[in-house]
PDB file of C-alpha atoms in Angstrom:
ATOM      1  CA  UNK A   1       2.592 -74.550  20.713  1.00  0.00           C
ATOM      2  CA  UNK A   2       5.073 -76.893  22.732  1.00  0.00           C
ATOM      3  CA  UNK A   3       7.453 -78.515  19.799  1.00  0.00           C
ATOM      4  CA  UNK A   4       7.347 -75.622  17.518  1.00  0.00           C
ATOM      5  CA  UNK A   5      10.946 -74.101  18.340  1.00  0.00           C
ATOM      6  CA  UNK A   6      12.384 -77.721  18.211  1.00  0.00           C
ATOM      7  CA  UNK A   7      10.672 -78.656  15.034  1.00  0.00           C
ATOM      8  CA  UNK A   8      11.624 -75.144  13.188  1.00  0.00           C
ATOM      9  CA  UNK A   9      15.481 -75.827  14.970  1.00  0.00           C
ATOM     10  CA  UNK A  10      15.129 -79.437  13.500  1.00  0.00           C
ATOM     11  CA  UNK A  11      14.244 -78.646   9.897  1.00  0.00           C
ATOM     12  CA  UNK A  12      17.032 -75.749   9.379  1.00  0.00           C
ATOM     13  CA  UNK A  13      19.547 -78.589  10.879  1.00  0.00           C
ATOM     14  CA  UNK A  14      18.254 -80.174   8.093  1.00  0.00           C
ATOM     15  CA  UNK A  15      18.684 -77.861   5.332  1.00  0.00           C
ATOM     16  CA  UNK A  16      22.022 -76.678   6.071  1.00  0.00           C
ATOM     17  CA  UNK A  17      23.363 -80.240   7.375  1.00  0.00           C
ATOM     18  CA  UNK A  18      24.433 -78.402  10.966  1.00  0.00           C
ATOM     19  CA  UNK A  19      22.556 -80.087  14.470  1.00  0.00           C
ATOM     20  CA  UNK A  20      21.513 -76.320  15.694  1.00  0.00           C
ATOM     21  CA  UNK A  21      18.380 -78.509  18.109  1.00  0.00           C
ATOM     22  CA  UNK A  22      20.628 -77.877  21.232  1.00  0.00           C
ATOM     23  CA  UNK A  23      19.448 -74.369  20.984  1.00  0.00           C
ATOM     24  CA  UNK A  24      15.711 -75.323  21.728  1.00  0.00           C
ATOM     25  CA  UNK A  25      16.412 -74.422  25.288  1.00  0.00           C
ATOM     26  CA  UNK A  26      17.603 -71.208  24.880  1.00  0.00           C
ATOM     27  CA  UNK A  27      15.289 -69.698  22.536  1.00  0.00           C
ATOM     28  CA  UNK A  28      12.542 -71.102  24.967  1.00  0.00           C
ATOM     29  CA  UNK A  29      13.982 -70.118  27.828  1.00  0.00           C
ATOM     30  CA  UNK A  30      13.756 -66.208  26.401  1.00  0.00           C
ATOM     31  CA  UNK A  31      10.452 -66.715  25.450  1.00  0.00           C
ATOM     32  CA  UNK A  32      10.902 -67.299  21.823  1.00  0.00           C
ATOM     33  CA  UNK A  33       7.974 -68.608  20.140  1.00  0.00           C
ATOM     34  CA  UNK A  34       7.818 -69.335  16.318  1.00  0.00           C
ATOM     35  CA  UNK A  35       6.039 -66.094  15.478  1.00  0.00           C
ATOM     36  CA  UNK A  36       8.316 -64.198  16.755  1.00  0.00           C
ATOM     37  CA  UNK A  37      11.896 -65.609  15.241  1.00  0.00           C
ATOM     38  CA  UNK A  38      11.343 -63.077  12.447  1.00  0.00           C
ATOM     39  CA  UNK A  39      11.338 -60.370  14.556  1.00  0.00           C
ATOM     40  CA  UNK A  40      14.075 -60.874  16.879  1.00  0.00           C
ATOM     41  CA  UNK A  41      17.222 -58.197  16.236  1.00  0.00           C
ATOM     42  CA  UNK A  42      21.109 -59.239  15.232  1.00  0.00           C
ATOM     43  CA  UNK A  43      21.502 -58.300  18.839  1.00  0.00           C
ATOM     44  CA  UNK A  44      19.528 -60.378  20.745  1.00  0.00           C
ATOM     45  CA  UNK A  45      20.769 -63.553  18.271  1.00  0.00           C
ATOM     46  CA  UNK A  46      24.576 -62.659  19.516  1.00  0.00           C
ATOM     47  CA  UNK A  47      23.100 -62.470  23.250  1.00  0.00           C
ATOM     48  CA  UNK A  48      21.037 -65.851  23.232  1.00  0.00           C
ATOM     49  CA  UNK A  49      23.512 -67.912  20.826  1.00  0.00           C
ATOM     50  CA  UNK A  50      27.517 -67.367  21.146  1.00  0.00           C
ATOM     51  CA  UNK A  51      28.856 -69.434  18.571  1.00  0.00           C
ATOM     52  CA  UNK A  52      28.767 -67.611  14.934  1.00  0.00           C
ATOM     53  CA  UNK A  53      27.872 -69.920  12.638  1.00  0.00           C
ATOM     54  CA  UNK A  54      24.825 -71.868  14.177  1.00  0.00           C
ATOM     55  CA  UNK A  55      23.911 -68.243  15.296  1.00  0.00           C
ATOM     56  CA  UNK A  56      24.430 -67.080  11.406  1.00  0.00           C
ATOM     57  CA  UNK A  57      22.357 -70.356   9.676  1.00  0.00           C
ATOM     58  CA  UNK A  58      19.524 -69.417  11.976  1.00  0.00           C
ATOM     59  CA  UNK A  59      19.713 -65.393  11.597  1.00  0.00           C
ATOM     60  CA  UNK A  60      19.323 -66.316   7.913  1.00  0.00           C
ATOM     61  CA  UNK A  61      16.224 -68.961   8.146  1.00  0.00           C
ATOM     62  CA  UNK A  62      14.854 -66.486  11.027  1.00  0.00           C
ATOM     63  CA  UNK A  63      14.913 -63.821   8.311  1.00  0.00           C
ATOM     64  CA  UNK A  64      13.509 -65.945   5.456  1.00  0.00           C
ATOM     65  CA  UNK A  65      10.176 -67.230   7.375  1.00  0.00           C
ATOM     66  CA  UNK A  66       7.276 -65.499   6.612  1.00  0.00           C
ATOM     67  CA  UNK A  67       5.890 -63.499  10.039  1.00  0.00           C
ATOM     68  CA  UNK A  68       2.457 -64.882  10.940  1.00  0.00           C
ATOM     69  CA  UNK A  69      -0.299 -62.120   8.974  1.00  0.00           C
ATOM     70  CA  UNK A  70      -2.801 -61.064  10.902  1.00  0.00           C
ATOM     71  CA  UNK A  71      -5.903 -61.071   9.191  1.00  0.00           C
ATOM     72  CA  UNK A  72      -7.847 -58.112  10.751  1.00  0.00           C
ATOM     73  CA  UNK A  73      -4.654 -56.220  10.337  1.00  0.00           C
ATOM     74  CA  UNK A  74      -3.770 -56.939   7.244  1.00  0.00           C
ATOM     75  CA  UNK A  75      -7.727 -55.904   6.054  1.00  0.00           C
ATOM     76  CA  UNK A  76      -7.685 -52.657   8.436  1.00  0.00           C
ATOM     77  CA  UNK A  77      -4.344 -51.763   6.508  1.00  0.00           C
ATOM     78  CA  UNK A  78      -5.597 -52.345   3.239  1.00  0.00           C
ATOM     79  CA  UNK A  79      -8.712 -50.191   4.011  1.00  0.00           C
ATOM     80  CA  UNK A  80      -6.502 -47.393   5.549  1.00  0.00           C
ATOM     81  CA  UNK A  81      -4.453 -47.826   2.526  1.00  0.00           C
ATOM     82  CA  UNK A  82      -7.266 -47.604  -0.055  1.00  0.00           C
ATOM     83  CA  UNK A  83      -8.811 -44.876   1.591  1.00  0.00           C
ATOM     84  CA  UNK A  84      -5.061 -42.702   1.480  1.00  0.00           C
ATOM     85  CA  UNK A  85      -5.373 -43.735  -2.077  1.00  0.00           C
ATOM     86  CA  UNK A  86      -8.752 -41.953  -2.449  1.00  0.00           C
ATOM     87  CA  UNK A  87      -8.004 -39.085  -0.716  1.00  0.00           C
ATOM     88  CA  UNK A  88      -4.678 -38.896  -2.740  1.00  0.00           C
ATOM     89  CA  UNK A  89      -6.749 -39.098  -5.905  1.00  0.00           C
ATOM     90  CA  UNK A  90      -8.970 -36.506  -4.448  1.00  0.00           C
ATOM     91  CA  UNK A  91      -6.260 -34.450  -4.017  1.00  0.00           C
ATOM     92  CA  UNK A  92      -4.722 -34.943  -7.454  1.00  0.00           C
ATOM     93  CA  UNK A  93      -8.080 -34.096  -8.851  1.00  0.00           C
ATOM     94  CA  UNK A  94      -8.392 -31.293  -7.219  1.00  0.00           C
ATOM     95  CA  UNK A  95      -4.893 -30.404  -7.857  1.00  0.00           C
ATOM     96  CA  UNK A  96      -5.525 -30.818 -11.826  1.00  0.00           C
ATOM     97  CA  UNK A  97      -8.688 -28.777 -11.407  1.00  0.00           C
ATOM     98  CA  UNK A  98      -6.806 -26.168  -9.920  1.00  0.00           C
ATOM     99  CA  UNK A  99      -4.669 -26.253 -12.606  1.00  0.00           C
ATOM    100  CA  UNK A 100      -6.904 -26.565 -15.308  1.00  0.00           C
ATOM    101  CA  UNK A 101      -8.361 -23.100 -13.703  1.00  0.00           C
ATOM    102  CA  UNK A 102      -4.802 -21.402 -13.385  1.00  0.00           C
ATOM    103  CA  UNK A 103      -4.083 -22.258 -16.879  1.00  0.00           C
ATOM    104  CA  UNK A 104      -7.544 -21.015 -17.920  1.00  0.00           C
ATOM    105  CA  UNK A 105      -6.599 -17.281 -15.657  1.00  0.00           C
ATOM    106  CA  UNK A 106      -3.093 -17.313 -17.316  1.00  0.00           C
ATOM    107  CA  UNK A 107      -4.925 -17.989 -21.165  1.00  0.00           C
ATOM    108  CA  UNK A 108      -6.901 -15.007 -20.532  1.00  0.00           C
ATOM    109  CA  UNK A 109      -4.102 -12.511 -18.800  1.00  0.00           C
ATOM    110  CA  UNK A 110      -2.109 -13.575 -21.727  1.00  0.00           C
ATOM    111  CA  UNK A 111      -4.569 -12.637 -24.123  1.00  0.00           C
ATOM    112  CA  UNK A 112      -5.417  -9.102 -22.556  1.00  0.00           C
ATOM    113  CA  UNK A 113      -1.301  -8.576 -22.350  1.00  0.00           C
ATOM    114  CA  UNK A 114      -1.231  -9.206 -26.263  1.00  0.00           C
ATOM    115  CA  UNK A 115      -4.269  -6.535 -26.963  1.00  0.00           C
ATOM    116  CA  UNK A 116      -2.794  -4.496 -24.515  1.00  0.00           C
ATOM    117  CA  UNK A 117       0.423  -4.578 -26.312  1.00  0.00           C
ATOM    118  CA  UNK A 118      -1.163  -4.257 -29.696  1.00  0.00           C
ATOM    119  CA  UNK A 119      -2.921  -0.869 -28.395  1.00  0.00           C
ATOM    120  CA  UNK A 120       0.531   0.573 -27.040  1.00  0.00           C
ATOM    121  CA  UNK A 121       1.853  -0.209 -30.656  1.00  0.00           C
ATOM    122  CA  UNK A 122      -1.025   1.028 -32.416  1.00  0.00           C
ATOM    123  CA  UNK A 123      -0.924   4.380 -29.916  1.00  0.00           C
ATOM    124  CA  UNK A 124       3.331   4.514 -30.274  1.00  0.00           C
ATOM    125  CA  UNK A 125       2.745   4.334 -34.192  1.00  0.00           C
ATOM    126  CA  UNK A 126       0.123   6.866 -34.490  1.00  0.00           C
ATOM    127  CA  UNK A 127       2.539   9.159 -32.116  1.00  0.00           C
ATOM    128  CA  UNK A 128       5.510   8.260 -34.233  1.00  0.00           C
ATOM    129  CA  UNK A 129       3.394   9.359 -37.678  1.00  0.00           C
ATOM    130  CA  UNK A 130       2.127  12.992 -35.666  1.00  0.00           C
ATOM    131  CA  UNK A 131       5.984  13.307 -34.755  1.00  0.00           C
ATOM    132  CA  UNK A 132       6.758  12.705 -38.135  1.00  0.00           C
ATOM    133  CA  UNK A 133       3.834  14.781 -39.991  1.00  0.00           C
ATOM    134  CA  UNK A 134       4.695  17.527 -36.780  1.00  0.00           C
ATOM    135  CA  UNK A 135       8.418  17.618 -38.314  1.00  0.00           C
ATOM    136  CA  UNK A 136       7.323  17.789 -41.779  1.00  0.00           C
ATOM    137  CA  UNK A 137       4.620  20.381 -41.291  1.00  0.00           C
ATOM    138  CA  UNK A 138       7.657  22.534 -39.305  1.00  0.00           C
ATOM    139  CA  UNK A 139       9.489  21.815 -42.141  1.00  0.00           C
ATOM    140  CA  UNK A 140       7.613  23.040 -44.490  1.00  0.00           C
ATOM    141  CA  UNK A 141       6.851  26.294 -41.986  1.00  0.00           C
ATOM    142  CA  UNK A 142      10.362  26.795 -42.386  1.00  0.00           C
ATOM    143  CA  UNK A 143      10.434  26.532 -45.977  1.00  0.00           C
ATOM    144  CA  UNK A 144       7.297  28.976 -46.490  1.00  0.00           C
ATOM    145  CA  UNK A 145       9.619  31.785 -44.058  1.00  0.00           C
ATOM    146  CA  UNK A 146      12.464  30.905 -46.104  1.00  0.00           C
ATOM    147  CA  UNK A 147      10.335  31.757 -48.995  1.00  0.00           C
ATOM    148  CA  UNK A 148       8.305  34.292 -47.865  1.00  0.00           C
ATOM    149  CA  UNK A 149      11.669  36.595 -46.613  1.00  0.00           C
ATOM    150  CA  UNK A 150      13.206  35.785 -49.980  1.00  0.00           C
ATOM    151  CA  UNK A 151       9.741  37.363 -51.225  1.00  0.00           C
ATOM    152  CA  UNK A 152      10.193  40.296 -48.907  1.00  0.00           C
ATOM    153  CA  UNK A 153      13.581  40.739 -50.180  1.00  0.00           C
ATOM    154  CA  UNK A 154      12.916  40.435 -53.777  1.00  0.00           C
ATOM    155  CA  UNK A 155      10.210  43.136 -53.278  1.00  0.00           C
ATOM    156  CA  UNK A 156      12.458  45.241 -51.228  1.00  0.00           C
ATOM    157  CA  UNK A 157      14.605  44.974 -54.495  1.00  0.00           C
ATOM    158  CA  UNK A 158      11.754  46.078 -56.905  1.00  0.00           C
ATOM    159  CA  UNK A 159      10.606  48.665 -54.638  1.00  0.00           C
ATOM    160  CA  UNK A 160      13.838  50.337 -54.625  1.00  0.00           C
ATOM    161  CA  UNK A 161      14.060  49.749 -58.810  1.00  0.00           C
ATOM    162  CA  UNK A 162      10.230  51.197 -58.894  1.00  0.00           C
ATOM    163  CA  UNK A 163      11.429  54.046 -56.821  1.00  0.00           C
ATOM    164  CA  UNK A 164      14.546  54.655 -59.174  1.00  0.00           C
ATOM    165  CA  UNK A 165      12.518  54.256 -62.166  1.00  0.00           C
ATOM    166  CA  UNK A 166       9.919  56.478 -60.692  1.00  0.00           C
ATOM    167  CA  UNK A 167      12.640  59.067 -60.106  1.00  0.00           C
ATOM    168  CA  UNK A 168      14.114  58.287 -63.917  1.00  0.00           C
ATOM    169  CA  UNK A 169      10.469  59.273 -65.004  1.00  0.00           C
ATOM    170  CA  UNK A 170      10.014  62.078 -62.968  1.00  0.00           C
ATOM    171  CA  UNK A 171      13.110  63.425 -64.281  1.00  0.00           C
ATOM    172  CA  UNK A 172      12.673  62.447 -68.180  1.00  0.00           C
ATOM    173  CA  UNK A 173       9.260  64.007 -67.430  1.00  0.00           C
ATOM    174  CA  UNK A 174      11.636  67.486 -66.433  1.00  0.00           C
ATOM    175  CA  UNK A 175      13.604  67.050 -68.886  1.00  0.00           C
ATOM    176  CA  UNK A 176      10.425  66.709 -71.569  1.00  0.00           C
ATOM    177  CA  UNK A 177       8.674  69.655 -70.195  1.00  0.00           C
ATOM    178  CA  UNK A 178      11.733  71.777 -70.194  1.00  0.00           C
ATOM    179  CA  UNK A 179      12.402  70.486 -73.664  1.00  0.00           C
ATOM    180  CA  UNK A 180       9.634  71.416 -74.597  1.00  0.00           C
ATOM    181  CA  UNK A 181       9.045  74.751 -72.637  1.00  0.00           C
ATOM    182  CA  UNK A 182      12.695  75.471 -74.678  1.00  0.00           C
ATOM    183  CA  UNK A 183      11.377  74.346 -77.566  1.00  0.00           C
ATOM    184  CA  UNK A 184       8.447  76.791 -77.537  1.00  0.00           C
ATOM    185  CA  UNK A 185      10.356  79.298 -76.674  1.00  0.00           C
ATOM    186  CA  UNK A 186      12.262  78.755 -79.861  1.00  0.00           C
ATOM    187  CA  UNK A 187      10.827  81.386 -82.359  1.00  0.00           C
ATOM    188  CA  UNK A 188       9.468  79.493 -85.430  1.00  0.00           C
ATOM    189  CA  UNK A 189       8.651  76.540 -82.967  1.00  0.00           C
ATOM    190  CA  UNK A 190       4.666  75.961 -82.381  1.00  0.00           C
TER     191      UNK A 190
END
C-alpha cells in the first residue's frame, strides 16, 4: 500500500525522537514494502542507508515488527508439525515396545544363565564329593595293603615260629622216644 514505508519511517522517528522519513525514497526505490522490512539482511541496510545511526534505529524497529503470518502457512505448518509429532510418538511407542520386548528376552536369558549356573555348581559339587570319596576310598585301599602286608608279614613271622616249634617238637618227640627206648632198655625198667 502507497504510505506504508512513510508511515512505519514516521512512527520510529517518533519513538526514538530522530526524522529517519527522508529515507522513504530509498527503501521504495529498492522495492521495500512493509512486509518485507523484517526480512531485509545487515547488508542490504548498510547498502540502502549510509549513515549509522538512522541505519541502526531502523535495523532495530525492522527487527522488532512482527513479519506478516500467513494463514494457510501457518495452518499447513502446524499440520506438518502435528503429524511429525504423531509419527514421533509412533516411533517412541514403538521404541518402548521394543524395549519392553528386549527387556522381556534379557529377563528370560538371565533366568536360564542362573539355572544354568546352578546346574554347573550342582554338577562341580557332586564331582568335587566323587574326587573327594575317590581319594578317601584310595585311601583307605592304601591302608587295607598297608594292613594286609603287615598281615603277610606277621604270618611270615608265625610261620617261621610254627616251623621252629614244629622242629622243637619233632625233636622233644626224639628225644622222648629215645628216652624212652633207653629207658626200656634199662633192666628193671617196664
Amino acid at each position: 500500500m502507497p504510505g506504508e514505508i512513510a508511515s512505519w519511517l514516521s512512527s520510529v522517528g517518533n519513538e526514538h525522537d530522530v526524522d529517519v522519513s527522508s529515507y522513504t525514497e530509498v527503501l521504495e526505490e529498492n522495492g521495500i514494502t512493509l512486509k518485507l522490512i523484517p526480512q531485509v539482511s545487515e547488508i542490504e541496510w548498510k547498502e540502502m542507508i549510509k549513515e549509522v545511526g538512522p541505519r541502526t534505529i531502523l535495523r532495530k524497529a525492522a527487527s522488532e515488527m512482527m513479519a506478516p503470518v500467513d494463514v494457510t502457512d501457518f495452518m499447513q505448518k502446524v499440520q506438518a508439525a502435528r503429524e511429525e509429532r504423531e509419527n514421533m510418538d509412533a516411533q517412541t511407542q514403538q521404541a518402548q515396545d521394543m524395549n519392553t520386548r528386549y527387556k522381556e528376552q534379557l529377563d528370560r536369558v538371565q533366568q536360564m544363565v542362573t539355572q544354568k549356573m546352578g546346574l554347573i555348581l550342582q554338577r562341580s559339587n557332586e564331582r568335587d564329593q566323587a574326587d573327594f570319596n575317590s581319594t578317601n576310598i584310595a585311601s583307605q585301599n592304601n591302608s587295607l595293603k598297608s594292613e594286609v602286608s603287615m598281615l603277610k608279614s606277621e604270618m611270615s613271622t608265625l610261620e617261621s615260629e610254627l616251623k621252629d616249634a614244629e622242629k622243637e617238637r619233632d625233636a622233644a618227640v626224639k628225644q622222648a622216644q629215645a628216652l624212652s627206648s633207653y629207658a626200656s632198655a634199662i633192666p628193671g625198667g617196664r
